[in-house]
């Protein structure tokens, strides 16, 4: 091994060892890793075209490889520059108000998309079952009423934002939040445990649906991975 290769290898090994199995984002999903950044970009759990025809491949590719990649990079840069020591992203979000805006915007973009990829899947959709189904029935009356409320909320987002199903004091609640905010952040007017989320930024649907957001929301229901969503319950 020449000197240059040795240096490069040692640097990589050092960074890896330092960060191994440190950070937590969504439970254990990407908790154990050996990446040269504290919060690694989560792999997309399916190919770009897997959610066709509901979510088109080009949108998925740009959304994942450009938008999400940028949030991930910028969030890691911010965490590194600010010398953030918390390793669970929830602990960082609990103190969002104490940090510069990069933690709120880039960290939110990182977390929200990481969750968004997971709660979708090919050959999914339909209706939830088990505990999630009964909790939805209890708190919204029925699944169709829940869907109607979630659709209405998603349509009401002015500008960029997300729709959330969250658990708050044991109850399931729908909320919309602007930009990349999420219910784990101390600055959020509605706080709780995120269960399901929908990105209603135009970049999430414009290529295929242009200004027809309602059409995109309808398409989303065909790819919701309810089995995964159920595991998000507390
Ligand atoms: Mn997005």
Tab-separated table of C-alpha atoms and ligand atoms in Angstrom:
chain	number	residue	atom	x	y	z
A	1	UNK	CA	0.000	0.000	0.000
A	2	UNK	CA	1.495	3.367	-0.965
A	3	UNK	CA	1.325	6.309	1.356
A	4	UNK	CA	-1.600	7.948	-0.387
A	5	UNK	CA	-3.756	4.822	-0.344
A	6	UNK	CA	-2.844	4.214	3.276
A	7	UNK	CA	-3.886	7.726	4.282
A	8	UNK	CA	-7.166	7.468	2.440
A	9	UNK	CA	-7.940	4.058	3.959
A	10	UNK	CA	-7.068	5.174	7.470
A	11	UNK	CA	-9.197	8.281	7.191
A	12	UNK	CA	-12.180	6.292	5.993
A	13	UNK	CA	-11.693	3.622	8.628
A	14	UNK	CA	-11.365	6.277	11.315
A	15	UNK	CA	-14.496	8.109	10.304
A	16	UNK	CA	-16.408	4.852	10.043
A	17	UNK	CA	-15.327	3.551	13.403
A	18	UNK	CA	-16.166	6.816	15.061
A	19	UNK	CA	-19.706	6.821	13.730
A	20	UNK	CA	-20.543	3.132	13.688
A	21	UNK	CA	-24.011	2.314	15.042
A	22	UNK	CA	-24.521	5.731	16.484
A	23	UNK	CA	-27.484	7.576	15.110
A	24	UNK	CA	-31.189	6.796	15.243
A	25	UNK	CA	-33.761	8.045	12.789
A	26	UNK	CA	-36.714	5.682	12.433
A	27	UNK	CA	-36.305	3.036	15.087
A	28	UNK	CA	-33.657	0.622	13.924
A	29	UNK	CA	-34.081	1.071	10.183
A	30	UNK	CA	-30.834	2.867	9.593
A	31	UNK	CA	-29.601	2.871	13.157
A	32	UNK	CA	-26.656	0.621	12.475
A	33	UNK	CA	-24.455	1.884	9.772
A	34	UNK	CA	-20.903	2.533	8.855
A	35	UNK	CA	-21.107	5.673	6.782
A	36	UNK	CA	-18.835	8.673	6.858
A	37	UNK	CA	-21.753	10.901	7.922
A	38	UNK	CA	-23.783	10.858	11.141
A	39	UNK	CA	-27.154	10.499	9.386
A	40	UNK	CA	-26.856	8.408	6.214
A	41	UNK	CA	-29.218	8.562	3.265
A	42	UNK	CA	-31.612	5.645	3.678
A	43	UNK	CA	-31.789	3.285	0.713
A	44	UNK	CA	-35.001	3.511	-1.262
A	45	UNK	CA	-36.801	0.257	-0.360
A	46	UNK	CA	-37.874	-0.337	-4.007
A	47	UNK	CA	-36.772	0.650	-7.534
A	48	UNK	CA	-37.726	4.095	-8.887
A	49	UNK	CA	-40.396	2.612	-11.160
A	50	UNK	CA	-41.911	0.301	-8.518
A	51	UNK	CA	-44.785	2.617	-7.629
A	52	UNK	CA	-45.879	3.133	-11.254
A	53	UNK	CA	-48.408	4.066	-12.441
A	54	UNK	CA	-49.359	5.835	-9.209
A	55	UNK	CA	-46.040	7.585	-8.596
A	56	UNK	CA	-43.973	7.831	-11.764
A	57	UNK	CA	-40.345	6.723	-12.002
A	58	UNK	CA	-38.971	10.105	-13.045
A	59	UNK	CA	-40.545	11.853	-10.061
A	60	UNK	CA	-39.242	9.154	-7.713
A	61	UNK	CA	-35.744	9.385	-9.147
A	62	UNK	CA	-35.493	13.165	-8.894
A	63	UNK	CA	-37.231	13.226	-5.527
A	64	UNK	CA	-34.933	10.580	-4.026
A	65	UNK	CA	-31.624	11.227	-5.763
A	66	UNK	CA	-31.760	15.043	-5.899
A	67	UNK	CA	-34.132	16.501	-3.318
A	68	UNK	CA	-33.644	13.903	-0.585
A	69	UNK	CA	-29.920	13.618	-1.270
A	70	UNK	CA	-29.581	17.387	-0.858
A	71	UNK	CA	-31.508	17.440	2.429
A	72	UNK	CA	-29.359	14.569	3.684
A	73	UNK	CA	-26.102	16.273	2.742
A	74	UNK	CA	-27.122	19.670	4.101
A	75	UNK	CA	-28.415	18.192	7.349
A	76	UNK	CA	-25.192	16.240	7.902
A	77	UNK	CA	-23.158	19.353	7.133
A	78	UNK	CA	-25.201	21.312	9.678
A	79	UNK	CA	-24.916	18.603	12.353
A	80	UNK	CA	-21.162	18.446	11.795
A	81	UNK	CA	-20.589	22.205	11.680
A	82	UNK	CA	-22.735	22.845	14.740
A	83	UNK	CA	-21.078	19.930	16.573
A	84	UNK	CA	-24.458	18.461	17.498
A	85	UNK	CA	-23.826	15.641	19.944
A	86	UNK	CA	-27.335	14.138	20.133
A	87	UNK	CA	-27.456	10.853	18.228
A	88	UNK	CA	-31.224	10.316	18.173
A	89	UNK	CA	-32.838	12.663	15.669
A	90	UNK	CA	-35.850	12.966	17.991
A	91	UNK	CA	-33.626	14.588	20.607
A	92	UNK	CA	-32.391	17.064	18.002
A	93	UNK	CA	-35.940	17.945	16.935
A	94	UNK	CA	-36.991	18.455	20.576
A	95	UNK	CA	-34.623	21.409	20.554
A	96	UNK	CA	-35.243	22.674	17.018
A	97	UNK	CA	-35.850	26.203	18.307
A	98	UNK	CA	-32.346	26.357	19.801
A	99	UNK	CA	-30.616	25.610	16.513
A	100	UNK	CA	-30.123	27.634	13.322
A	101	UNK	CA	-32.786	27.147	10.637
A	102	UNK	CA	-30.720	24.493	8.813
A	103	UNK	CA	-31.604	21.908	11.465
A	104	UNK	CA	-35.322	22.630	11.094
A	105	UNK	CA	-35.369	22.807	7.288
A	106	UNK	CA	-32.712	20.298	6.234
A	107	UNK	CA	-33.242	17.958	9.199
A	108	UNK	CA	-36.981	18.008	8.584
A	109	UNK	CA	-36.420	17.334	4.892
A	110	UNK	CA	-34.154	14.435	5.786
A	111	UNK	CA	-36.443	12.828	8.372
A	112	UNK	CA	-39.744	13.405	6.565
A	113	UNK	CA	-38.558	11.872	3.300
A	114	UNK	CA	-36.866	8.943	5.060
A	115	UNK	CA	-40.265	8.149	6.566
A	116	UNK	CA	-42.167	8.881	3.345
A	117	UNK	CA	-40.206	6.256	1.325
A	118	UNK	CA	-40.932	3.666	3.997
A	119	UNK	CA	-44.655	4.154	4.291
A	120	UNK	CA	-45.095	3.469	0.576
A	121	UNK	CA	-44.630	0.179	-1.277
A	122	UNK	CA	-45.519	-1.467	-4.561
A	123	UNK	CA	-48.643	-3.673	-4.523
A	124	UNK	CA	-49.883	-1.882	-1.422
A	125	UNK	CA	-52.815	0.438	-0.751
A	126	UNK	CA	-56.220	-0.867	0.213
A	127	UNK	CA	-57.180	-0.516	3.845
A	128	UNK	CA	-55.323	-0.954	7.102
A	129	UNK	CA	-56.091	-3.916	9.317
A	130	UNK	CA	-55.546	-4.915	12.905
A	131	UNK	CA	-54.874	-2.325	15.589
A	132	UNK	CA	-54.422	0.531	13.129
A	133	UNK	CA	-57.823	-0.132	11.576
A	134	UNK	CA	-59.556	-0.120	14.949
A	135	UNK	CA	-57.726	2.998	16.092
A	136	UNK	CA	-58.743	4.807	12.871
A	137	UNK	CA	-62.345	3.693	13.289
A	138	UNK	CA	-62.341	4.826	16.918
A	139	UNK	CA	-60.844	8.269	16.265
A	140	UNK	CA	-62.359	9.126	12.858
A	141	UNK	CA	-65.550	7.049	12.715
A	142	UNK	CA	-64.490	4.996	9.701
A	143	UNK	CA	-61.620	4.517	7.276
A	144	UNK	CA	-63.438	6.430	4.548
A	145	UNK	CA	-64.041	9.369	6.907
A	146	UNK	CA	-60.354	9.332	7.828
A	147	UNK	CA	-59.378	9.350	4.153
A	148	UNK	CA	-61.779	12.183	3.439
A	149	UNK	CA	-60.355	14.268	6.301
A	150	UNK	CA	-56.776	13.499	5.242
A	151	UNK	CA	-57.563	14.474	1.631
A	152	UNK	CA	-59.180	17.740	2.722
A	153	UNK	CA	-56.227	18.578	4.936
A	154	UNK	CA	-53.785	17.794	2.110
A	155	UNK	CA	-55.703	20.022	-0.290
A	156	UNK	CA	-55.685	22.865	2.240
A	157	UNK	CA	-51.882	23.142	2.454
A	158	UNK	CA	-51.041	26.520	0.955
A	159	UNK	CA	-47.610	26.472	-0.609
A	160	UNK	CA	-45.236	23.706	0.453
A	161	UNK	CA	-45.809	21.317	3.309
A	162	UNK	CA	-46.827	17.892	4.542
A	163	UNK	CA	-49.938	16.189	5.880
A	164	UNK	CA	-49.417	14.087	8.982
A	165	UNK	CA	-51.290	11.395	10.813
A	166	UNK	CA	-49.876	11.503	14.292
A	167	UNK	CA	-50.500	10.035	17.695
A	168	UNK	CA	-51.116	12.614	20.361
A	169	UNK	CA	-52.064	11.645	23.926
A	170	UNK	CA	-53.159	8.219	22.715
A	171	UNK	CA	-55.351	9.646	19.966
A	172	UNK	CA	-54.812	9.681	16.201
A	173	UNK	CA	-54.912	13.197	14.766
A	174	UNK	CA	-54.460	14.698	11.275
A	175	UNK	CA	-52.376	17.845	10.969
A	176	UNK	CA	-50.714	19.847	8.222
A	177	UNK	CA	-47.398	21.558	8.743
A	178	UNK	CA	-45.560	23.973	6.467
A	179	UNK	CA	-42.263	23.427	4.662
A	180	UNK	CA	-40.288	20.555	6.230
A	181	UNK	CA	-41.653	20.899	9.773
A	182	UNK	CA	-42.813	17.750	11.540
A	183	UNK	CA	-44.675	16.882	14.754
A	184	UNK	CA	-41.462	15.915	16.583
A	185	UNK	CA	-40.215	19.509	16.507
A	186	UNK	CA	-40.634	21.802	19.495
A	187	UNK	CA	-41.631	24.619	17.122
A	188	UNK	CA	-44.586	22.602	15.787
A	189	UNK	CA	-48.021	23.774	17.011
A	190	UNK	CA	-49.117	20.098	16.903
A	191	UNK	CA	-46.742	17.658	18.552
A	192	UNK	CA	-46.860	13.890	18.627
A	193	UNK	CA	-45.593	10.650	17.148
A	194	UNK	CA	-45.593	10.570	13.333
A	195	UNK	CA	-47.606	7.613	11.976
A	196	UNK	CA	-48.168	8.478	8.296
A	197	UNK	CA	-47.062	11.390	6.143
A	198	UNK	CA	-47.727	12.796	2.687
A	199	UNK	CA	-45.426	15.186	0.881
A	200	UNK	CA	-47.556	17.828	-0.819
A	201	UNK	CA	-44.687	19.946	-2.112
A	202	UNK	CA	-45.154	20.449	-5.846
A	203	UNK	CA	-41.896	18.589	-6.542
A	204	UNK	CA	-43.616	15.437	-5.280
A	205	UNK	CA	-46.204	15.416	-8.065
A	206	UNK	CA	-45.806	18.195	-10.603
A	207	UNK	CA	-44.108	16.198	-13.383
A	208	UNK	CA	-47.002	13.770	-13.632
A	209	UNK	CA	-49.967	15.633	-12.237
A	210	UNK	CA	-48.983	19.284	-12.797
A	211	UNK	CA	-51.347	21.423	-10.705
A	212	UNK	CA	-53.785	18.557	-10.026
A	213	UNK	CA	-52.890	17.842	-6.417
A	214	UNK	CA	-56.159	15.988	-5.769
A	215	UNK	CA	-55.176	13.433	-8.412
A	216	UNK	CA	-51.809	12.887	-6.702
A	217	UNK	CA	-53.443	12.397	-3.309
A	218	UNK	CA	-55.784	9.795	-4.809
A	219	UNK	CA	-52.780	8.042	-6.393
A	220	UNK	CA	-50.988	8.016	-3.032
A	221	UNK	CA	-53.659	5.833	-1.409
A	222	UNK	CA	-52.778	3.061	-3.885
A	223	UNK	CA	-49.240	2.786	-2.554
A	224	UNK	CA	-49.648	3.250	1.201
A	225	UNK	CA	-47.863	0.437	2.979
A	226	UNK	CA	-50.345	-0.068	5.817
A	227	UNK	CA	-48.359	-2.925	7.383
A	228	UNK	CA	-45.448	-0.528	7.822
A	229	UNK	CA	-47.658	2.332	8.957
A	230	UNK	CA	-49.113	0.099	11.694
A	231	UNK	CA	-45.621	-0.460	13.107
A	232	UNK	CA	-45.344	3.283	13.693
A	233	UNK	CA	-48.067	3.143	16.366
A	234	UNK	CA	-46.738	3.671	19.879
B	1	LIG	MN1	-40.261	16.143	-1.097
